Short mmCIF file of C-alpha atoms in Angstrom, two decimals:
data_model
loop_
_atom_site.label_atom_id
_atom_site.label_comp_id
_atom_site.label_asym_id
_atom_site.label_seq_id
_atom_site.Cartn_x
_atom_site.Cartn_y
_atom_site.Cartn_z
CA MET A 23 35.93 -55.84 -6.82
CA ASP A 24 36.30 -56.49 -3.07
CA ALA A 25 39.45 -54.45 -2.54
CA MET A 26 38.64 -50.99 -1.27
CA THR A 27 40.60 -48.04 -0.05
CA SER A 28 39.81 -44.42 0.71
CA TYR A 29 41.75 -41.53 -0.81
CA ASP A 30 40.52 -39.41 2.10
CA SER A 31 42.62 -41.59 4.38
CA MET A 32 45.86 -40.94 2.49
CA PRO A 33 48.25 -38.79 4.56
CA ASP A 34 48.22 -35.83 2.13
CA ALA A 35 44.47 -35.80 1.55
CA PRO A 36 42.13 -33.10 2.89
CA GLY A 37 40.11 -34.21 5.87
CA ALA A 38 42.43 -37.09 6.79
CA ALA A 39 41.86 -36.51 10.50
CA GLU A 40 38.17 -37.34 10.12
CA THR A 41 38.51 -40.62 8.25
CA SER A 42 37.81 -42.82 11.26
CA LEU A 43 34.29 -41.39 11.43
CA PRO A 44 31.47 -43.03 9.48
CA ALA A 45 30.57 -41.24 6.26
CA ALA A 46 27.05 -39.94 5.64
CA LEU A 47 27.79 -39.66 1.91
CA THR A 48 30.17 -41.85 -0.08
CA ALA A 49 31.37 -41.65 -3.66
CA PHE A 50 32.38 -45.16 -4.69
CA ILE A 51 35.00 -45.00 -7.45
CA ASP A 52 35.40 -48.07 -9.63
CA LEU A 53 39.01 -48.14 -10.76
CA ASP A 54 38.30 -51.12 -12.99
CA ALA A 55 35.83 -48.88 -14.84
CA ILE A 56 38.59 -46.28 -15.29
CA ALA A 57 40.86 -48.98 -16.72
CA HIS A 58 38.10 -50.24 -19.01
CA ASN A 59 37.41 -46.73 -20.30
CA VAL A 60 41.09 -46.16 -21.09
CA GLY A 61 40.91 -49.28 -23.26
CA VAL A 62 37.76 -48.09 -25.01
CA VAL A 63 39.36 -44.76 -25.93
CA ARG A 64 42.65 -46.31 -27.04
CA ALA A 65 40.84 -48.75 -29.29
CA ALA A 66 38.62 -46.07 -30.84
CA ALA A 67 41.44 -43.60 -31.45
CA GLY A 68 44.07 -46.13 -32.46
CA THR A 69 46.77 -44.26 -30.58
CA ASP A 70 48.14 -43.53 -27.12
CA VAL A 71 46.23 -41.68 -24.43
CA ILE A 72 46.95 -38.66 -22.25
CA ALA A 73 44.65 -39.28 -19.29
CA VAL A 74 43.25 -35.95 -18.14
CA VAL A 75 43.05 -35.93 -14.34
CA LYS A 76 42.53 -32.23 -13.69
CA ALA A 77 39.99 -31.02 -11.10
CA ASN A 78 40.98 -33.87 -8.77
CA GLY A 79 40.37 -36.44 -11.46
CA TYR A 80 36.99 -34.90 -12.35
CA GLY A 81 36.03 -35.32 -8.70
CA HIS A 82 37.10 -38.97 -8.58
CA GLY A 83 40.52 -38.46 -6.95
CA ALA A 84 43.47 -37.55 -9.15
CA VAL A 85 46.06 -39.87 -7.64
CA PRO A 86 44.11 -43.16 -7.66
CA VAL A 87 42.67 -42.38 -11.09
CA ALA A 88 46.10 -41.51 -12.49
CA ARG A 89 47.55 -44.76 -11.19
CA ALA A 90 44.66 -46.79 -12.57
CA ALA A 91 44.81 -45.09 -15.97
CA LEU A 92 48.57 -45.56 -16.29
CA ALA A 93 48.31 -49.20 -15.24
CA ALA A 94 45.66 -49.66 -17.94
CA GLY A 95 47.94 -48.33 -20.66
CA ALA A 96 47.59 -44.55 -20.63
CA ALA A 97 50.91 -43.11 -21.76
CA GLU A 98 50.78 -39.73 -20.04
CA LEU A 99 48.74 -37.46 -17.78
CA GLY A 100 47.26 -34.03 -18.30
CA VAL A 101 46.11 -31.37 -15.84
CA ALA A 102 45.13 -27.72 -15.93
CA HIS A 103 47.33 -26.25 -13.21
CA ILE A 104 50.96 -26.79 -12.24
CA GLY A 105 49.86 -27.32 -8.63
CA GLU A 106 47.84 -30.34 -9.75
CA ALA A 107 50.88 -31.75 -11.52
CA LEU A 108 53.10 -31.20 -8.49
CA ALA A 109 50.61 -33.06 -6.29
CA LEU A 110 50.89 -36.06 -8.62
CA ARG A 111 54.67 -35.90 -8.42
CA GLU A 112 54.49 -35.73 -4.62
CA ALA A 113 52.40 -38.90 -4.70
CA GLY A 114 55.23 -40.67 -6.49
CA ILE A 115 53.85 -40.60 -10.03
CA ASP A 116 56.72 -40.22 -12.49
CA ALA A 117 54.82 -40.37 -15.80
CA HIS A 118 54.96 -37.49 -18.27
CA ILE A 119 52.58 -34.75 -17.06
CA THR A 120 51.46 -31.70 -19.03
CA ALA A 121 49.88 -28.66 -17.36
CA TRP A 122 48.24 -26.08 -19.63
CA LEU A 123 46.64 -23.21 -17.72
CA HIS A 124 48.82 -20.63 -15.96
CA THR A 125 48.91 -17.09 -14.69
CA ASN A 126 52.11 -15.08 -14.86
CA HIS A 127 52.64 -15.96 -11.18
CA ALA A 128 52.43 -19.71 -11.67
CA PRO A 129 55.23 -21.76 -10.00
CA PHE A 130 57.27 -22.27 -13.15
CA ASP A 131 60.48 -22.91 -11.17
CA ALA A 132 58.80 -25.78 -9.33
CA ALA A 133 57.40 -27.14 -12.58
CA ILE A 134 60.83 -27.19 -14.19
CA GLY A 135 62.32 -28.82 -11.10
CA ALA A 136 59.66 -31.54 -11.14
CA ASP A 137 59.98 -32.12 -14.90
CA ILE A 138 56.46 -30.94 -15.66
CA ASP A 139 55.67 -30.20 -19.30
CA VAL A 140 54.48 -26.58 -19.30
CA ALA A 141 52.09 -25.77 -22.13
CA LEU A 142 52.60 -22.16 -23.15
CA SER A 143 49.85 -19.81 -24.35
CA SER A 144 51.78 -16.58 -24.88
CA ARG A 145 55.18 -15.00 -25.44
CA ARG A 146 55.03 -13.73 -21.86
CA GLN A 147 54.67 -17.25 -20.48
CA LEU A 148 57.48 -18.47 -22.72
CA ALA A 149 59.77 -15.70 -21.47
CA LEU A 150 58.98 -16.50 -17.84
CA VAL A 151 59.65 -20.20 -18.31
CA ALA A 152 62.83 -19.67 -20.34
CA ASP A 153 64.17 -17.20 -17.76
CA ALA A 154 63.41 -19.64 -14.95
CA ALA A 155 65.17 -22.45 -16.82
CA ARG A 156 68.28 -20.35 -17.36
CA ARG A 157 68.29 -19.27 -13.72
CA LEU A 158 68.00 -22.89 -12.57
CA GLY A 159 70.53 -24.17 -15.07
CA ARG A 160 67.93 -26.61 -16.41
CA THR A 161 66.13 -27.20 -19.70
CA ALA A 162 62.37 -26.73 -19.39
CA THR A 163 60.06 -29.13 -21.18
CA VAL A 164 57.36 -27.14 -22.96
CA THR A 165 54.38 -27.53 -25.25
CA ALA A 166 53.20 -24.89 -27.69
CA LYS A 167 49.48 -24.48 -27.02
CA VAL A 168 47.97 -22.90 -30.11
CA ASP A 169 44.63 -21.11 -30.28
CA THR A 170 43.21 -22.56 -33.48
CA GLY A 171 39.72 -21.15 -33.02
CA LEU A 172 38.44 -21.71 -29.48
CA ASN A 173 39.52 -18.16 -28.56
CA ARG A 174 40.30 -19.13 -25.02
CA SER A 175 43.83 -19.98 -23.83
CA GLY A 176 46.50 -20.70 -26.42
CA VAL A 177 48.83 -18.55 -28.50
CA ALA A 178 46.72 -16.10 -30.49
CA ALA A 179 46.95 -16.11 -34.28
CA ASP A 180 48.38 -12.57 -34.39
CA GLU A 181 51.10 -13.52 -31.89
CA TRP A 182 52.02 -16.90 -33.34
CA ALA A 183 54.85 -15.80 -35.65
CA ASP A 184 56.67 -13.92 -32.87
CA PHE A 185 56.01 -16.73 -30.39
CA ALA A 186 57.44 -19.31 -32.81
CA ASP A 187 60.57 -17.19 -33.30
CA ASP A 188 61.02 -16.80 -29.55
CA LEU A 189 60.51 -20.53 -29.04
CA ALA A 190 63.16 -21.37 -31.63
CA LYS A 191 65.65 -19.03 -29.93
CA ALA A 192 64.91 -20.50 -26.49
CA LYS A 193 65.42 -24.00 -27.88
CA ALA A 194 68.66 -22.98 -29.59
CA ASP A 195 70.17 -21.71 -26.35
CA GLY A 196 69.09 -24.80 -24.41
CA ALA A 197 66.44 -23.13 -22.27
CA VAL A 198 63.59 -25.28 -23.53
CA ARG A 199 62.87 -28.63 -25.11
CA VAL A 200 59.89 -28.41 -27.47
CA ARG A 201 58.09 -31.57 -26.54
CA ALA A 202 54.63 -31.04 -28.05
CA ILE A 203 52.20 -28.83 -29.90
CA MET A 204 48.50 -28.91 -29.00
CA CYS A 205 45.15 -27.19 -29.32
CA HIS A 206 41.62 -27.53 -27.92
CA LEU A 207 38.68 -28.24 -30.20
CA VAL A 208 35.67 -25.95 -30.35
CA ARG A 209 33.17 -28.52 -31.64
CA GLY A 210 34.60 -31.89 -30.73
CA ASP A 211 31.16 -33.02 -29.64
CA GLU A 212 29.87 -32.29 -33.15
CA PRO A 213 32.13 -34.74 -34.98
CA GLU A 214 31.13 -33.80 -38.52
CA HIS A 215 31.45 -30.06 -38.05
CA PRO A 216 34.02 -28.70 -40.54
CA LEU A 217 35.71 -26.58 -37.87
CA ASN A 218 37.25 -29.72 -36.35
CA SER A 219 39.21 -30.42 -39.52
CA GLN A 220 40.00 -26.73 -39.97
CA GLN A 221 41.50 -26.58 -36.48
CA ALA A 222 43.61 -29.63 -37.22
CA GLU A 223 44.85 -28.00 -40.42
CA ARG A 224 45.76 -24.83 -38.51
CA LEU A 225 47.69 -26.86 -35.94
CA ASP A 226 49.46 -28.79 -38.70
CA ALA A 227 50.49 -25.45 -40.23
CA ALA A 228 51.78 -24.20 -36.88
CA ALA A 229 53.75 -27.42 -36.45
CA ALA A 230 55.27 -26.89 -39.89
CA ASP A 231 56.36 -23.41 -38.81
CA LEU A 232 58.24 -24.92 -35.89
CA VAL A 233 59.96 -27.41 -38.20
CA ARG A 234 61.00 -24.60 -40.54
CA LEU A 235 62.45 -22.65 -37.62
CA GLY A 236 64.44 -25.62 -36.35
CA SER A 237 62.35 -26.27 -33.25
CA PRO A 238 60.04 -29.13 -34.24
CA ALA A 239 57.60 -30.53 -31.72
CA GLU A 240 58.16 -34.16 -30.87
CA VAL A 241 54.45 -34.99 -30.68
CA MET A 242 51.08 -33.42 -31.47
CA HIS A 243 47.71 -33.82 -29.75
CA ILE A 244 44.32 -32.41 -30.63
CA ALA A 245 41.50 -34.82 -29.81
CA ASN A 246 39.41 -34.58 -26.66
CA SER A 247 37.00 -37.32 -25.54
CA PRO A 248 34.38 -36.95 -28.31
CA ALA A 249 36.98 -36.58 -31.05
CA ALA A 250 39.01 -39.51 -29.71
CA LEU A 251 35.92 -41.72 -29.90
CA THR A 252 34.61 -40.55 -33.28
CA ARG A 253 37.41 -38.88 -35.28
CA PRO A 254 40.49 -41.13 -35.39
CA ASP A 255 41.75 -38.96 -38.25
CA LEU A 256 42.35 -36.21 -35.67
CA ALA A 257 44.27 -38.47 -33.28
CA ARG A 258 47.78 -37.49 -34.42
CA ASP A 259 50.33 -38.85 -31.89
CA LEU A 260 48.16 -38.84 -28.76
CA VAL A 261 44.56 -38.21 -27.72
CA ARG A 262 43.57 -36.30 -24.62
CA PRO A 263 40.36 -37.75 -23.13
CA GLY A 264 38.81 -36.42 -19.97
CA ILE A 265 35.14 -37.14 -19.41
CA ALA A 266 35.23 -40.47 -21.28
CA LEU A 267 37.75 -41.88 -18.79
CA TYR A 268 35.14 -41.44 -16.08
CA GLY A 269 32.49 -43.29 -18.05
CA CYS A 270 30.30 -40.39 -19.11
CA THR A 271 29.49 -40.27 -22.79
CA PRO A 272 30.63 -37.04 -24.46
CA ILE A 273 28.00 -37.36 -27.21
CA PRO A 274 24.85 -38.76 -25.54
CA GLU A 275 22.87 -38.93 -28.78
CA ARG A 276 25.41 -41.45 -30.10
CA GLY A 277 25.14 -43.79 -27.12
CA ASP A 278 27.59 -44.73 -24.41
CA PHE A 279 30.40 -46.08 -26.66
CA GLY A 280 30.78 -48.97 -24.22
CA LEU A 281 31.99 -46.64 -21.45
CA VAL A 282 31.27 -47.55 -17.82
CA PRO A 283 30.51 -44.79 -15.26
CA ALA A 284 33.16 -44.91 -12.55
CA MET A 285 31.40 -42.97 -9.76
CA THR A 286 28.43 -44.17 -7.74
CA LEU A 287 27.17 -41.69 -5.15
CA ARG A 288 25.43 -43.19 -2.13
CA ALA A 289 24.16 -41.94 1.21
CA GLU A 290 22.56 -43.45 4.28
CA VAL A 291 18.96 -42.72 5.24
CA ALA A 292 19.27 -40.48 8.28
CA LEU A 293 15.64 -40.28 9.39
CA VAL A 294 12.23 -41.77 8.53
CA LYS A 295 9.05 -40.05 9.71
CA ASN A 296 5.34 -39.80 9.01
CA LEU A 297 3.86 -36.82 7.20
CA ALA A 298 0.18 -35.94 7.26
CA ALA A 299 -1.74 -34.91 4.17
CA GLY A 300 -1.57 -31.16 3.57
CA GLN A 301 1.84 -30.76 5.21
CA GLY A 302 4.71 -29.13 3.34
CA VAL A 303 8.34 -30.21 3.20
CA SER A 304 11.58 -28.22 3.44
CA TYR A 305 12.15 -24.49 3.00
CA ASN A 306 9.19 -22.43 1.78
CA HIS A 307 7.08 -25.58 1.41
CA HIS A 308 7.56 -25.87 -2.34
CA TRP A 309 6.06 -29.34 -2.10
CA THR A 310 2.98 -30.30 -0.11
CA SER A 311 1.80 -33.87 0.31
CA ASP A 312 -1.67 -34.66 -1.04
CA ARG A 313 -2.01 -37.71 1.22
CA ASP A 314 -0.69 -39.20 4.40
CA THR A 315 2.76 -40.48 3.57
CA VAL A 316 6.18 -41.37 4.92
CA ILE A 317 9.28 -39.31 4.18
CA ALA A 318 13.00 -39.91 4.63
CA VAL A 319 15.87 -37.49 5.13
CA VAL A 320 19.02 -38.04 3.04
CA PRO A 321 22.17 -36.31 4.39
CA ALA A 322 23.41 -34.73 1.16
CA GLY A 323 22.77 -31.27 -0.23
CA TYR A 324 24.07 -28.55 -2.46
CA ALA A 325 27.23 -28.20 -0.36
CA ASP A 326 27.97 -31.77 -1.43
CA GLY A 327 27.22 -31.22 -5.10
CA VAL A 328 23.50 -32.04 -5.19
CA PRO A 329 22.23 -29.05 -7.21
CA ARG A 330 19.48 -26.97 -5.59
CA LEU A 331 17.96 -26.69 -9.06
CA LEU A 332 17.10 -30.39 -8.80
CA SER A 333 14.52 -29.66 -6.13
CA ASN A 334 11.32 -31.62 -6.80
CA GLN A 335 12.89 -33.12 -9.94
CA MET A 336 15.23 -35.96 -9.12
CA HIS A 337 14.65 -39.56 -8.18
CA VAL A 338 16.86 -41.81 -6.10
CA GLN A 339 16.93 -45.54 -5.55
CA VAL A 340 16.65 -47.37 -2.22
CA ASN A 341 16.69 -51.16 -2.01
CA GLY A 342 16.21 -51.34 -5.77
CA ARG A 343 13.12 -49.12 -5.76
CA GLY A 344 12.85 -45.56 -7.05
CA PHE A 345 11.58 -42.66 -4.94
CA PRO A 346 11.05 -38.98 -5.78
CA GLN A 347 12.88 -36.19 -4.03
CA VAL A 348 10.43 -33.61 -2.65
CA GLY A 349 10.78 -30.04 -1.41
CA ARG A 350 13.82 -27.83 -1.62
CA VAL A 351 17.27 -29.40 -1.72
CA CYS A 352 19.07 -27.84 1.25
CA MET A 353 22.75 -27.26 1.95
CA ASP A 354 23.20 -30.56 3.78
CA GLN A 355 20.11 -32.66 3.15
CA PHE A 356 17.08 -33.41 1.03
CA VAL A 357 13.85 -35.34 1.53
CA ILE A 358 12.35 -38.24 -0.42
CA ASP A 359 8.74 -39.36 -0.45
CA LEU A 360 8.45 -43.06 0.43
CA GLY A 361 4.71 -43.26 -0.10
CA PRO A 362 1.95 -44.23 2.36
CA ASP A 363 3.44 -47.67 3.05
CA GLY A 364 6.96 -46.34 3.66
CA GLY A 365 8.37 -48.31 0.74
CA GLY A 366 10.05 -50.77 3.06
CA VAL A 367 12.72 -48.17 3.80
CA ALA A 368 14.35 -47.92 7.23
CA GLU A 369 16.91 -45.60 8.78
CA GLY A 370 20.36 -46.77 7.79
CA ASP A 371 19.31 -48.05 4.37
CA VAL A 372 21.51 -47.09 1.43
CA VAL A 373 20.30 -44.45 -1.03
CA GLU A 374 21.83 -44.44 -4.51
CA LEU A 375 21.82 -40.88 -5.83
CA PHE A 376 23.45 -41.77 -9.15
CA GLY A 377 25.78 -44.40 -10.51
CA ALA A 378 26.10 -46.77 -13.44
CA GLY A 379 22.36 -46.92 -14.10
CA THR A 380 22.00 -50.51 -12.93
CA GLY A 381 18.39 -51.56 -12.47
CA GLY A 382 17.10 -48.22 -13.64
CA ALA A 383 19.02 -46.20 -11.06
CA PRO A 384 19.88 -42.61 -12.05
CA ILE A 385 23.13 -41.68 -13.78
CA ALA A 386 24.89 -38.33 -13.55
CA ARG A 387 23.57 -37.32 -16.95
CA ASP A 388 20.00 -37.61 -15.63
CA TRP A 389 20.75 -34.85 -13.16
CA ALA A 390 22.44 -32.78 -15.85
CA ASP A 391 19.55 -33.13 -18.28
CA GLN A 392 17.04 -32.11 -15.64
CA ILE A 393 18.74 -28.81 -14.89
CA GLY A 394 20.13 -27.97 -18.33
CA THR A 395 23.81 -28.61 -17.74
CA ILE A 396 26.34 -31.34 -18.55
CA ASP A 397 27.44 -34.32 -16.51
CA TYR A 398 30.97 -32.87 -16.36
CA GLU A 399 29.58 -30.27 -13.97
CA ILE A 400 27.75 -32.88 -11.90
CA ILE A 401 30.66 -35.22 -11.24
CA THR A 402 33.25 -32.49 -10.71
CA GLY A 403 30.86 -30.79 -8.29
CA ILE A 404 30.70 -33.64 -5.77
CA GLY A 405 32.21 -32.03 -2.71
CA ALA A 406 34.95 -32.90 -0.26
CA ARG A 407 32.50 -34.11 2.38
CA ALA A 408 31.70 -37.08 0.19
CA HIS A 409 34.03 -39.85 1.32
CA ARG A 410 35.84 -41.38 -1.68
CA GLN A 411 36.03 -45.15 -1.49
CA TYR A 412 37.89 -47.07 -4.17
CA VAL A 413 36.86 -50.37 -5.66
CA GLY A 414 38.84 -52.40 -8.17
CA GLY A 415 42.23 -53.81 -8.99
CA ALA A 416 44.41 -50.78 -8.34
CA ALA A 417 42.71 -50.04 -5.01
CA SER A 418 44.61 -52.86 -3.32
CA ASP A 419 47.90 -51.19 -4.27
CA ASP A 420 46.85 -47.98 -2.55
CA SER A 421 45.84 -49.97 0.53
CA ALA A 422 49.27 -51.56 0.69
CA GLU A 423 50.92 -48.15 0.67
CA GLN A 424 48.95 -47.07 3.71
CA ARG A 425 49.78 -50.02 5.93
#
């Protein structure tokens, strides 16, 4: 756990010019936790894993997370946008990558050139990809993404028959290779809900259509994190976990499944000062001290992913002791109340905003519960100003590449 590296210091990372400066806010990413969580999901599902690293690896850093997940046994990678997949290719990652959310102006030519599996949600997308493949003289690798009930992206039920015909024709003339068929679950986090099985049945029927038309999919995947952990009957050939890889439980009422949170967010106390009784703190004085006390300024705010809605609600930990946040959370900073004795806190001390919950420290889900959201939103919202620092086995490999 000693080896550390910073993704911000990689040549293609945003903000690389500033990496020699000390960081006021640091997101420590435990790559050993990522590896552990891959193992947990594989064991629960009983099949191979597509590690979902979209949204910059859920805010953890797509490239280091992808490398750690693949080293731990993940078979493939998944992202939303082609641009995310191309960035992984540019970093030297040659694993199978599927991208599943596109506009009609998406860089399909680049995707085909980089051997990205393009998941298709409409006849229009299929036509664009097939035309690009013919123009390039290449065969595009594609996935049929079927809308089995989520009513979001995916081939609509009333378009499926025509899409399947078009796909068979494109396969027959060598424009596409039909690698997979997939769907997204509506109620994966409600494992017993009958719609989960109904969606699987609909996808099975769609797969049978492709077989009948002579364009069978090589593999099928349905299960997201909650389904991978609780519904092995839905696993099919691969499962597609996202949030579970990062150690956040997708079904909190069922426990943590043995997952380990991978991100710990820490800052440095910027300022300690006395506050007299009756004095307010931060904008509009939404908190006023009822006694003489000591306060500290923490250099993190809503621009960094600390929700303004958490104002006067969250607690942080300093030197193993919990302290309440008081007053409005600002763009760049918030204030904590150290109590009349100052809590033994000094400028430069480390503040843990959230992490693995060690010693009663907050976890990302605590923030989410307090403001009525989900921890997905919390961890993906941690901004670019937070310096990413990597801990764990795979971090040493990244360090070697930088020297």
